[in-house]
Coordinates of C-alpha atoms in Angstrom, one line a residue:
M21 CA 61.6 85.2 86.5
K22 CA 62.9 86.7 89.8
K23 CA 66.4 85.4 89.0
L24 CA 66.3 86.7 85.5
A25 CA 65.1 90.1 86.7
A26 CA 67.9 90.3 89.2
L27 CA 70.5 89.4 86.5
L28 CA 69.1 92.0 84.1
A29 CA 69.1 94.7 86.9
T30 CA 72.7 94.1 88.0
P31 CA 74.4 96.1 85.2
L32 CA 72.0 99.0 85.8
L33 CA 72.8 98.9 89.5
C34 CA 76.5 98.8 88.9
S35 CA 76.4 101.7 86.5
Y36 CA 74.3 103.7 88.9
A37 CA 76.6 102.9 91.8
F38 CA 79.8 104.0 90.0
A39 CA 78.3 107.0 88.1
Q40 CA 79.1 109.3 91.0
S41 CA 82.7 110.4 91.6
I42 CA 84.6 112.3 94.3
R43 CA 87.6 114.5 93.7
Y44 CA 89.7 116.3 96.2
D45 CA 92.0 119.2 95.2
V46 CA 94.5 120.1 98.0
S47 CA 96.4 123.4 97.9
F48 CA 98.6 125.2 100.4
P49 CA 98.1 129.0 100.2
N50 CA 99.0 129.5 103.9
I51 CA 101.4 126.6 104.6
V52 CA 103.7 128.6 106.9
H53 CA 100.7 128.8 109.3
H54 CA 99.9 125.1 109.0
E55 CA 96.8 125.5 106.8
A56 CA 95.6 123.8 103.6
R57 CA 92.6 124.7 101.5
I58 CA 90.7 121.6 100.4
A59 CA 88.1 121.4 97.7
L60 CA 85.8 118.3 97.5
S61 CA 83.9 118.1 94.2
V62 CA 80.9 115.6 93.9
T63 CA 79.8 114.7 90.4
D64 CA 76.6 113.0 89.3
A65 CA 75.1 112.5 92.7
P66 CA 71.5 111.2 92.6
Q67 CA 70.6 112.9 95.9
K68 CA 69.3 116.5 96.0
E69 CA 70.9 117.0 99.3
L70 CA 74.1 115.5 100.6
L71 CA 75.6 115.1 104.1
F72 CA 79.3 116.0 104.3
R73 CA 81.2 115.1 107.5
M74 CA 84.6 114.8 109.1
S75 CA 85.6 111.5 110.7
R76 CA 85.6 110.9 114.5
S77 CA 87.9 107.8 114.3
S78 CA 90.8 106.5 112.2
P79 CA 91.9 103.0 111.0
G80 CA 94.3 101.5 113.5
R81 CA 92.8 103.6 116.3
Y82 CA 89.8 102.5 118.3
A83 CA 88.8 105.6 120.3
T84 CA 87.3 108.8 119.0
H85 CA 89.4 111.8 118.0
E86 CA 87.0 114.6 116.9
Y87 CA 88.8 115.6 113.7
G88 CA 86.0 118.1 112.9
K89 CA 87.5 120.6 115.3
N90 CA 90.3 121.5 112.9
I91 CA 88.3 122.5 109.8
Y92 CA 86.7 125.9 109.2
D93 CA 85.6 128.4 106.6
V94 CA 83.4 125.8 105.0
A95 CA 81.7 127.0 101.8
A96 CA 79.9 125.3 98.9
F97 CA 79.4 126.2 95.2
D98 CA 77.5 124.9 92.2
K99 CA 79.0 124.0 88.8
S100 CA 78.8 127.7 87.7
G101 CA 80.6 128.8 90.9
K102 CA 77.5 130.3 92.5
P103 CA 77.5 129.9 96.3
V104 CA 75.3 127.1 97.8
P105 CA 73.9 127.4 101.3
V106 CA 75.7 125.3 104.0
Q107 CA 73.7 124.0 106.9
R108 CA 75.7 122.8 109.9
V109 CA 73.6 120.0 111.4
D110 CA 76.1 118.7 113.9
G111 CA 79.6 119.7 115.1
D112 CA 81.2 117.9 112.2
V113 CA 78.3 117.3 109.8
Y114 CA 77.1 119.7 107.1
K115 CA 74.0 119.4 104.9
I116 CA 74.5 120.9 101.4
A117 CA 72.3 120.8 98.3
A118 CA 73.7 119.3 95.1
P119 CA 72.1 121.1 92.2
N120 CA 72.1 118.9 89.1
G121 CA 74.1 116.3 90.9
F122 CA 77.2 118.6 91.4
V123 CA 78.5 120.5 94.3
R124 CA 82.0 121.7 95.3
V125 CA 82.7 122.1 99.0
E126 CA 85.7 124.0 100.2
Y127 CA 87.2 124.2 103.7
T128 CA 90.4 125.2 105.5
L129 CA 92.3 122.5 107.4
Y130 CA 94.6 123.4 110.3
A131 CA 97.1 120.6 111.0
N132 CA 100.1 120.8 113.3
H133 CA 100.4 117.3 115.0
P134 CA 102.2 115.1 112.5
D135 CA 101.9 111.4 113.6
G136 CA 100.0 108.3 112.6
T137 CA 96.7 109.5 114.1
Y138 CA 96.6 113.2 113.1
A139 CA 98.0 115.5 110.4
G140 CA 100.7 118.0 110.0
I141 CA 101.3 120.9 107.6
D142 CA 104.5 122.8 107.5
A143 CA 106.6 124.6 105.0
S144 CA 109.2 121.8 105.5
S145 CA 106.8 118.9 104.9
V146 CA 103.2 117.7 104.8
H147 CA 101.9 114.7 106.7
F148 CA 98.3 113.5 106.1
N149 CA 96.4 110.9 108.0
M150 CA 93.3 110.9 105.8
P151 CA 90.5 110.9 108.4
A152 CA 92.1 113.9 110.1
T153 CA 92.3 115.6 106.7
F154 CA 89.4 114.9 104.4
M155 CA 85.7 115.6 104.7
W156 CA 83.6 112.9 103.0
V157 CA 80.0 112.3 101.8
K158 CA 77.9 109.9 103.8
E159 CA 75.8 108.7 100.9
L160 CA 78.7 108.1 98.6
E161 CA 81.1 105.8 100.5
K162 CA 81.4 103.4 97.5
A163 CA 82.2 106.1 94.9
P164 CA 85.7 106.1 93.4
I165 CA 88.0 108.9 94.6
T166 CA 90.6 111.1 93.0
V167 CA 92.9 113.4 94.9
A168 CA 95.3 116.0 93.5
F169 CA 98.0 117.6 95.7
N170 CA 98.8 121.0 94.3
L171 CA 102.2 121.6 95.9
P172 CA 103.8 125.0 96.6
K173 CA 106.3 126.1 94.0
P174 CA 109.1 125.9 93.6
N175 CA 109.9 122.7 95.4
S176 CA 111.4 119.3 94.8
W177 CA 109.1 117.4 97.1
T178 CA 108.1 113.7 96.6
I179 CA 104.6 112.3 97.3
A180 CA 104.6 108.9 99.0
T181 CA 101.4 106.9 99.6
Q182 CA 99.7 103.6 99.0
L183 CA 97.1 105.3 96.8
K184 CA 97.2 104.3 93.2
A185 CA 99.4 106.5 91.0
T186 CA 98.2 108.0 87.7
G187 CA 99.9 109.5 84.7
E188 CA 100.2 112.8 86.7
A189 CA 102.8 112.8 89.5
N190 CA 100.5 114.7 91.9
V191 CA 97.2 112.8 91.2
F192 CA 96.2 109.6 92.9
T193 CA 93.1 107.4 93.1
A194 CA 91.3 105.1 95.5
P195 CA 88.4 102.7 94.7
D196 CA 86.3 103.8 97.6
L197 CA 86.2 105.7 100.9
Q198 CA 87.4 102.7 103.0
Y199 CA 90.6 102.4 101.0
F200 CA 91.1 106.2 100.7
M201 CA 90.9 106.7 104.5
D202 CA 93.4 103.9 105.0
S203 CA 96.0 105.5 102.8
P204 CA 98.2 108.0 104.7
T205 CA 100.3 110.3 102.5
K206 CA 103.7 111.9 103.2
I207 CA 104.9 114.9 101.1
G208 CA 108.4 116.5 101.4
Q209 CA 112.1 115.9 100.9
L210 CA 111.9 112.2 101.1
T211 CA 114.7 109.6 100.6
I212 CA 113.3 106.7 98.7
K213 CA 114.9 103.2 99.0
E214 CA 113.4 100.2 97.2
W215 CA 114.0 96.5 97.4
T216 CA 112.5 93.1 96.6
V217 CA 112.1 89.9 98.5
P218 CA 111.1 86.7 96.8
N219 CA 107.7 85.4 97.8
A220 CA 106.7 81.8 98.3
D221 CA 106.0 81.5 94.6
S222 CA 109.5 82.9 93.8
K223 CA 107.9 86.1 92.4
P224 CA 109.5 89.2 93.9
S225 CA 107.5 91.3 96.3
Q226 CA 108.2 95.1 96.1
F227 CA 109.0 97.3 99.0
R228 CA 110.0 100.9 99.5
L229 CA 111.1 103.1 102.3
A230 CA 110.0 106.8 102.1
L231 CA 112.2 108.4 104.7
E232 CA 112.0 111.9 106.0
A233 CA 115.1 112.3 108.1
R234 CA 118.5 114.1 108.1
G235 CA 121.3 111.7 107.3
S236 CA 123.6 110.5 104.5
D237 CA 122.3 108.4 101.7
S238 CA 124.5 105.6 102.8
L239 CA 123.0 105.7 106.3
A240 CA 119.5 105.5 104.7
T241 CA 120.6 102.6 102.5
A242 CA 121.9 100.7 105.5
F243 CA 118.8 101.3 107.5
A244 CA 116.6 100.1 104.6
G245 CA 118.7 96.9 104.6
K246 CA 117.7 96.4 108.2
I247 CA 114.1 96.8 107.4
K248 CA 114.5 94.3 104.6
R249 CA 115.8 91.8 107.1
I250 CA 112.7 92.2 109.2
T251 CA 110.4 91.7 106.1
E252 CA 112.3 88.5 105.4
E253 CA 111.8 87.1 108.9
A254 CA 108.1 88.2 109.0
R255 CA 107.4 86.3 105.7
M256 CA 108.7 83.1 107.3
V257 CA 106.0 83.2 110.0
F258 CA 103.2 83.1 107.5
G259 CA 105.0 81.4 104.6
E260 CA 104.2 84.2 102.2
F261 CA 103.7 87.9 101.7
P262 CA 100.2 89.1 101.0
V263 CA 99.4 90.4 97.5
F264 CA 99.8 94.1 97.8
D265 CA 97.0 95.9 96.1
N266 CA 99.0 98.3 93.9
G267 CA 102.0 96.1 93.6
N268 CA 104.1 97.3 96.5
Y269 CA 104.3 98.0 100.2
T270 CA 105.5 101.4 101.5
F271 CA 107.2 102.3 104.9
L272 CA 106.3 106.0 105.4
A273 CA 108.8 107.0 108.0
S274 CA 109.5 110.4 109.6
I275 CA 112.4 110.2 112.0
N276 CA 113.2 113.7 113.2
P277 CA 112.5 115.9 116.3
Y278 CA 109.5 117.7 114.6
V279 CA 107.0 114.8 114.6
K280 CA 105.1 113.1 117.4
G281 CA 105.8 109.5 118.3
D282 CA 103.4 107.0 116.7
G283 CA 103.2 104.0 114.4
M284 CA 100.1 103.1 112.4
E285 CA 99.4 100.1 110.3
H286 CA 97.6 100.3 106.9
R287 CA 96.8 97.7 104.3
N288 CA 99.7 98.3 102.0
S289 CA 101.8 100.8 104.0
T290 CA 102.6 102.0 107.5
M291 CA 103.0 105.5 108.9
I292 CA 105.8 105.7 111.4
T293 CA 106.8 108.8 113.3
L294 CA 109.7 108.9 115.7
P295 CA 110.6 112.2 117.3
V296 CA 114.4 111.6 117.5
A297 CA 117.4 112.4 115.4
F298 CA 117.9 109.7 112.8
D299 CA 121.0 107.6 113.4
G300 CA 120.1 104.4 111.6
S301 CA 120.5 102.4 114.9
D302 CA 118.8 99.1 115.7
N303 CA 116.8 100.7 118.5
L304 CA 114.6 102.4 115.9
L305 CA 113.4 99.1 114.4
G306 CA 110.8 98.0 116.9
V307 CA 108.0 100.0 115.5
F308 CA 108.9 98.9 111.9
S309 CA 108.7 95.2 113.0
H310 CA 105.4 95.6 114.8
E311 CA 103.7 97.6 112.1
F312 CA 104.8 95.4 109.2
F313 CA 103.5 92.3 111.0
H314 CA 100.1 94.0 110.9
T315 CA 100.2 93.6 107.1
W316 CA 98.9 90.1 107.9
N317 CA 97.5 90.4 111.4
V318 CA 94.7 93.0 111.4
E319 CA 94.9 94.2 107.9
R320 CA 93.9 90.9 106.3
I321 CA 93.4 88.6 109.3
R322 CA 90.6 91.0 110.3
P323 CA 88.3 91.0 113.3
K324 CA 84.6 91.0 112.5
T325 CA 84.2 93.8 115.0
L326 CA 86.3 96.1 112.8
E327 CA 84.6 95.3 109.5
P328 CA 83.8 97.7 108.0
F329 CA 85.6 100.4 110.0
N330 CA 83.1 103.0 111.3
F331 CA 84.5 106.5 110.9
E332 CA 81.7 108.1 112.8
K333 CA 82.3 106.5 116.2
S334 CA 84.7 104.5 118.3
N335 CA 85.2 100.9 117.1
M336 CA 85.0 98.4 119.9
S337 CA 86.6 95.0 119.4
F338 CA 87.0 91.9 121.5
E339 CA 90.0 90.6 119.5
L340 CA 92.7 93.2 120.0
W341 CA 94.6 90.9 122.4
F342 CA 95.3 88.9 119.2
A343 CA 95.3 91.7 116.5
E344 CA 97.6 93.9 118.6
G345 CA 98.9 91.7 121.4
F346 CA 100.1 88.8 119.2
T347 CA 101.6 91.4 116.8
Q348 CA 103.4 92.9 119.8
Y349 CA 104.9 89.5 120.6
Y350 CA 106.1 88.9 117.1
G351 CA 107.3 92.5 116.7
D352 CA 109.9 91.8 119.4
L353 CA 110.5 88.1 118.5
L354 CA 111.4 89.0 114.9
L355 CA 114.0 91.5 116.1
E356 CA 115.7 88.7 118.0
R357 CA 115.4 86.2 115.2
A358 CA 116.8 88.8 112.7
G359 CA 119.8 89.4 115.0
F360 CA 119.0 92.9 116.1
D361 CA 118.4 91.9 119.8
S362 CA 120.8 89.6 121.7
L363 CA 119.4 86.8 123.9
E364 CA 120.1 88.9 127.0
E365 CA 118.2 91.8 125.5
Y366 CA 115.3 89.6 124.6
C367 CA 115.2 88.3 128.1
R368 CA 114.4 91.8 129.2
T369 CA 111.4 91.7 126.8
L370 CA 110.3 88.4 128.3
T371 CA 110.7 89.8 131.8
S372 CA 108.3 92.6 130.9
L373 CA 105.7 90.2 129.4
V374 CA 105.8 87.8 132.4
N375 CA 105.3 90.7 134.8
T376 CA 102.5 92.1 132.7
K377 CA 100.6 88.8 133.1
E378 CA 101.5 88.0 136.7
N379 CA 102.0 91.3 138.4
T380 CA 99.6 93.9 137.0
A381 CA 96.3 94.5 138.7
G382 CA 94.3 94.5 135.4
A383 CA 95.6 91.1 134.3
K384 CA 94.5 89.7 137.6
R385 CA 91.1 91.2 137.2
I386 CA 89.9 91.1 133.6
S387 CA 90.5 88.9 130.6
P388 CA 92.3 89.8 127.4
V389 CA 88.9 89.9 125.7
Q390 CA 87.7 92.4 128.3
A391 CA 90.9 94.5 128.0
S392 CA 90.4 94.7 124.2
S393 CA 86.9 96.2 124.6
N394 CA 88.4 99.0 126.7
A395 CA 90.4 100.3 123.7
V396 CA 87.6 102.7 122.9
F397 CA 88.7 104.6 126.1
V398 CA 92.4 104.1 126.2
D399 CA 93.7 104.0 122.6
A400 CA 95.0 107.6 122.5
G401 CA 91.6 108.6 123.7
V402 CA 91.5 112.1 125.3
A403 CA 89.9 112.8 128.7
I404 CA 90.8 115.1 131.5
D405 CA 89.3 113.3 134.5
K406 CA 91.2 110.8 136.5
T407 CA 90.5 107.1 136.2
N408 CA 91.3 103.9 138.1
Y409 CA 92.9 102.2 135.1
P410 CA 96.0 101.1 137.1
N411 CA 93.7 98.8 139.1
I412 CA 91.2 97.7 136.5
Y413 CA 93.0 97.6 133.2
T414 CA 96.1 96.2 131.6
S415 CA 96.9 97.1 128.0
Y416 CA 95.9 94.5 125.4
Y417 CA 99.3 95.0 123.7
P418 CA 101.6 93.5 126.4
Y419 CA 98.7 91.4 127.9
G420 CA 98.1 89.8 124.5
A421 CA 101.8 89.4 124.0
S422 CA 102.2 87.6 127.3
V423 CA 99.5 85.2 126.4
A424 CA 101.1 84.6 122.9
L425 CA 104.4 83.8 124.7
A426 CA 102.7 81.2 126.9
L427 CA 100.8 79.7 124.0
D428 CA 104.0 79.5 121.9
L429 CA 105.9 77.7 124.6
Q430 CA 103.1 75.4 125.4
L431 CA 102.7 74.5 121.7
R432 CA 106.4 73.9 121.4
G433 CA 106.2 71.4 124.3
K434 CA 103.8 69.5 122.1
G435 CA 106.1 69.5 119.1
L436 CA 104.1 72.4 117.5
N437 CA 104.6 76.2 117.5
L438 CA 102.9 79.5 117.3
D439 CA 104.3 80.2 113.8
D440 CA 102.4 77.3 112.3
F441 CA 99.2 78.4 114.2
M442 CA 99.5 81.8 112.7
K443 CA 99.9 80.2 109.3
A444 CA 96.7 78.3 110.0
V445 CA 94.9 81.5 110.9
W446 CA 96.2 83.1 107.7
A447 CA 95.0 80.2 105.6
K448 CA 91.5 80.2 107.2
H449 CA 90.8 83.9 107.6
G450 CA 93.6 86.1 106.3
K451 CA 94.3 84.9 102.7
P452 CA 90.6 84.6 101.8
E453 CA 89.9 87.7 103.9
I454 CA 87.1 86.1 106.0
A455 CA 86.8 88.1 109.1
Y456 CA 87.0 86.3 112.4
N457 CA 85.8 86.4 116.0
V458 CA 87.2 85.0 119.3
A459 CA 85.4 81.6 118.8
D460 CA 86.9 81.3 115.3
L461 CA 90.4 81.6 116.7
E462 CA 89.7 78.8 119.2
S463 CA 88.4 76.7 116.4
V464 CA 91.6 77.2 114.4
L465 CA 93.7 76.3 117.4
A466 CA 91.6 73.1 118.0
A467 CA 92.1 72.1 114.3
Y468 CA 95.8 72.9 114.3
T469 CA 96.6 71.0 117.5
K470 CA 94.0 68.3 116.8
D471 CA 93.2 68.7 120.5
K472 CA 89.8 70.4 121.0
A473 CA 90.1 70.1 124.8
F474 CA 93.4 71.9 124.9
A475 CA 92.0 74.8 122.8
Q476 CA 88.9 75.0 124.9
Q477 CA 90.9 75.0 128.1
F478 CA 93.4 77.6 126.9
F479 CA 90.7 80.0 125.8
A480 CA 88.6 79.5 128.9
K481 CA 91.5 80.1 131.2
Y482 CA 93.6 82.7 129.5
I483 CA 91.6 84.4 126.7
N484 CA 88.0 84.6 128.1
G485 CA 89.4 84.2 131.6
H486 CA 92.3 85.7 133.6
E487 CA 93.9 82.7 135.4
S488 CA 97.6 82.9 136.4
L489 CA 100.1 81.3 134.1
D490 CA 103.1 79.2 135.3
Y491 CA 105.9 80.5 133.1
A492 CA 108.8 78.9 134.9
P493 CA 108.6 75.4 133.5
L494 CA 107.8 76.8 130.0
L495 CA 110.8 79.0 129.9
A496 CA 113.1 76.4 131.4
R497 CA 112.7 74.3 128.3
A498 CA 114.7 77.0 126.5
G499 CA 117.3 77.2 129.3
L500 CA 115.8 80.4 130.7
L501 CA 115.3 80.9 134.4
L502 CA 112.4 82.8 135.9
K503 CA 113.3 84.1 139.3
K504 CA 112.3 86.8 141.8
Q505 CA 114.2 90.0 140.9
F506 CA 114.2 91.5 144.4
E507 CA 114.0 88.4 146.6
G508 CA 113.8 89.2 150.3
Q509 CA 113.5 93.0 149.7
A510 CA 110.9 95.0 151.6
W511 CA 108.4 96.8 149.3
I512 CA 105.4 99.1 149.8
G513 CA 104.2 99.3 146.2
D514 CA 105.4 100.4 142.7
V515 CA 104.6 104.1 143.1
R516 CA 106.1 107.3 141.8
Y517 CA 106.5 110.3 144.1
K518 CA 106.9 114.0 143.7
E519 CA 109.6 115.2 146.0
G520 CA 108.9 118.2 148.2
A521 CA 108.3 118.7 151.9
G522 CA 107.3 115.1 151.8
L523 CA 106.8 112.5 149.1
T524 CA 103.5 113.1 147.2
I525 CA 102.0 110.0 145.6
T526 CA 101.4 110.8 141.9
A527 CA 99.4 107.8 140.7
N528 CA 96.8 105.4 142.0
T529 CA 98.1 103.0 144.6
I530 CA 97.7 99.4 143.5
I531 CA 95.3 96.9 145.0
G532 CA 97.1 94.5 147.3
S533 CA 100.1 96.7 147.8
P534 CA 101.0 97.8 151.4
L535 CA 100.2 101.4 150.6
Y536 CA 96.8 100.5 149.2
K537 CA 96.0 98.2 152.2
A538 CA 97.0 101.0 154.6
G539 CA 94.6 103.4 152.9
L540 CA 97.0 105.8 151.1
D541 CA 96.2 106.9 147.5
I542 CA 97.0 109.4 144.8
D543 CA 97.8 112.9 146.0
D544 CA 98.5 111.8 149.6
E545 CA 101.8 113.2 150.9
I546 CA 104.0 110.8 152.9
L547 CA 105.7 112.8 155.7
K548 CA 107.3 110.1 157.9
V549 CA 108.1 106.4 157.6
D550 CA 109.2 104.4 160.6
G551 CA 109.4 107.7 162.5
R552 CA 111.8 109.3 160.0
L553 CA 111.1 112.3 157.8
V554 CA 111.1 111.5 154.1
S555 CA 111.2 114.2 151.4
K556 CA 113.3 112.3 148.8
N557 CA 113.0 108.9 147.1
D558 CA 116.5 107.9 148.3
E559 CA 115.5 108.5 151.9
L560 CA 112.5 106.1 151.6
T561 CA 114.6 103.5 149.9
S562 CA 117.2 103.7 152.7
I563 CA 114.5 103.1 155.3
L564 CA 113.1 100.1 153.4
K565 CA 116.5 98.5 153.2
T566 CA 116.6 98.3 157.0
H567 CA 113.5 96.2 157.0
K568 CA 112.4 92.8 155.7
P569 CA 109.0 91.6 154.3
G570 CA 106.4 91.2 157.1
D571 CA 107.7 94.0 159.2
Q572 CA 105.2 96.6 160.3
V573 CA 106.2 100.3 160.2
A574 CA 104.3 103.4 161.0
V575 CA 103.6 106.0 158.2
E576 CA 102.5 109.6 158.7
Y577 CA 100.9 111.3 155.8
K578 CA 98.8 114.3 154.8
H579 CA 95.4 113.7 153.0
R580 CA 94.3 117.1 151.7
D581 CA 94.7 119.3 154.8
E582 CA 94.3 116.4 157.3
Q583 CA 97.3 114.8 158.9
K584 CA 96.9 111.0 159.3
S585 CA 98.8 107.9 160.4
A586 CA 98.6 104.2 159.6
M587 CA 100.6 101.0 159.8
L588 CA 102.3 99.5 156.8
E589 CA 102.9 95.8 156.6
L590 CA 105.9 95.5 154.3
A591 CA 105.7 92.9 151.5
E592 CA 108.3 91.3 149.3
N593 CA 108.8 92.9 146.0
P594 CA 106.8 90.6 143.6
R595 CA 108.7 91.6 140.4
L596 CA 110.0 88.6 138.4
Q597 CA 113.0 88.4 136.1
V598 CA 114.0 86.1 133.1
V599 CA 117.7 85.3 132.8
T600 CA 119.6 82.7 130.9
F601 CA 120.7 79.5 132.6
E602 CA 124.3 80.6 131.7
E603 CA 123.9 83.9 133.6
A604 CA 122.5 82.0 136.6
G605 CA 125.4 79.6 136.5
Q606 CA 123.3 76.6 135.5
T607 CA 124.0 74.1 132.7
V608 CA 122.1 74.3 129.4
S609 CA 121.4 70.9 128.0
A610 CA 121.5 69.9 124.4
D611 CA 117.7 69.7 124.4
M612 CA 117.4 73.2 125.8
Q613 CA 119.8 74.5 123.1
A614 CA 117.7 72.8 120.4
F615 CA 114.5 74.2 121.9
R616 CA 116.0 77.7 122.1
K617 CA 117.2 77.5 118.5
A618 CA 113.8 76.3 117.1
W619 CA 112.1 79.2 119.0
L620 CA 114.5 82.1 118.7
G621 CA 116.7 81.2 115.7
S622 CA 116.4 82.9 112.3
K623 CA 113.8 81.2 110.1
W624 CA 114.9 83.0 106.9
K625 CA 116.4 80.8 104.2

């Protein structure tokens, strides 16, 4: 009887759940001053009172951003247009009655920061990141949503978004709040380029580029061709494209001096903003490669800690070393495989990754898992007080990428590879959309390698731990040499200075460096080194060139108003560099050439 009652109740529950609907009407009466007027209409709400709020976080960002600061003139009306009282119960939360299940809430949005995290409104174009734009109803997160963009007239603007189109060019829909908030929208003079790439089942996958940039149509066509090449290489990693919800994937790209630099992944689109003049060059492609890889890794291969995304607070995750870091690794690797980076250029990327793991204080102190959990503070989070991040934190982007590099090379030494591991993760967690945690990834690695001990050891040492990695023999298999970049050169620390009467240290000195050991820190002003006055970077460099590692030299400096002295024991610059065997004058064997081709060669067929 209980089962029968549940079955009979299901249709009633479904009809109750979807009876409510949300509609947004967006207009631009004061667009020249970066304002929009937004009306949110709720229909058939069962509650007598509703809580309306602005988001505090946004998909693809993990820190809080306080979007409620940019809305004002909040008012509410019943179905007849009669005003309804608005009670502000928190900085970004409003309690409003819904007489007879209906209420229309209106507010003004100010938006003048167009990037992947915020919003921008201008007479030239409109740029909406949804959490930065739209108030929502706490009790109705599952209600279907309609949005109408009522554009200024006359104009010839195009609306580009991953939202579902309707029979009206300016009206779109979303099945619920989660999808709506994950659907950035670009409006303006957009150049649209479309293409298809065959999927594993030979059916074409649809792509489009919605480009806001100055440049010829032929330049945009050529640039779209480059992005297509990236999509082809990315598909080869996982073996197939995902099924895009509304039939296509959209690259929303603003490449012009009037936006802020950002790139943000979404389920069926990405929002890319590059504050440079558009020239169609290859050096614009990095963010496209990274964000498109997220179509699999983070949008469908989804950490449990981000499901569902919480718009009311920061979203802490232990898996960003994989979701963002492995994506960082592949974003660069795909550019090399697609022919946009030379081997020499890719060696510079490898140099950066190896130094991240071996020569940053954070990577020597915390694990990738711990670095991931700090995203709530560092992922474009805003604070005005100083921190000790240079000594306690390394970004999970390059940190995760450096671990991905090591795992890829270790697997290839076993006759395996990271591409096939990613396919295994896709099959286990991405395609069926079963969220994962760190232990799940270790299990997939154990199953893929058929070596549980290897998986346990790798995760214990390099994912949950922070042990050093020996990259030299791993890279040598590909005919790449890891060497000291500044062997034998005296060094006091990687520090930036402000030139003046002396050299003022502008950032935290790093644990283990000569400056740190001597007691100097941020804001201290170096006056003399080895008895010689220093007021310029070149003067300090000249002094260090006359010494060798192990030498002790006197330093005079000012701390606040107190003049101090100390002894510096010079060290050797620890920075490492990856170069080809060819550049180093060494022979590349046939086995090395084969290894290099299997790792770095194009996979697209």
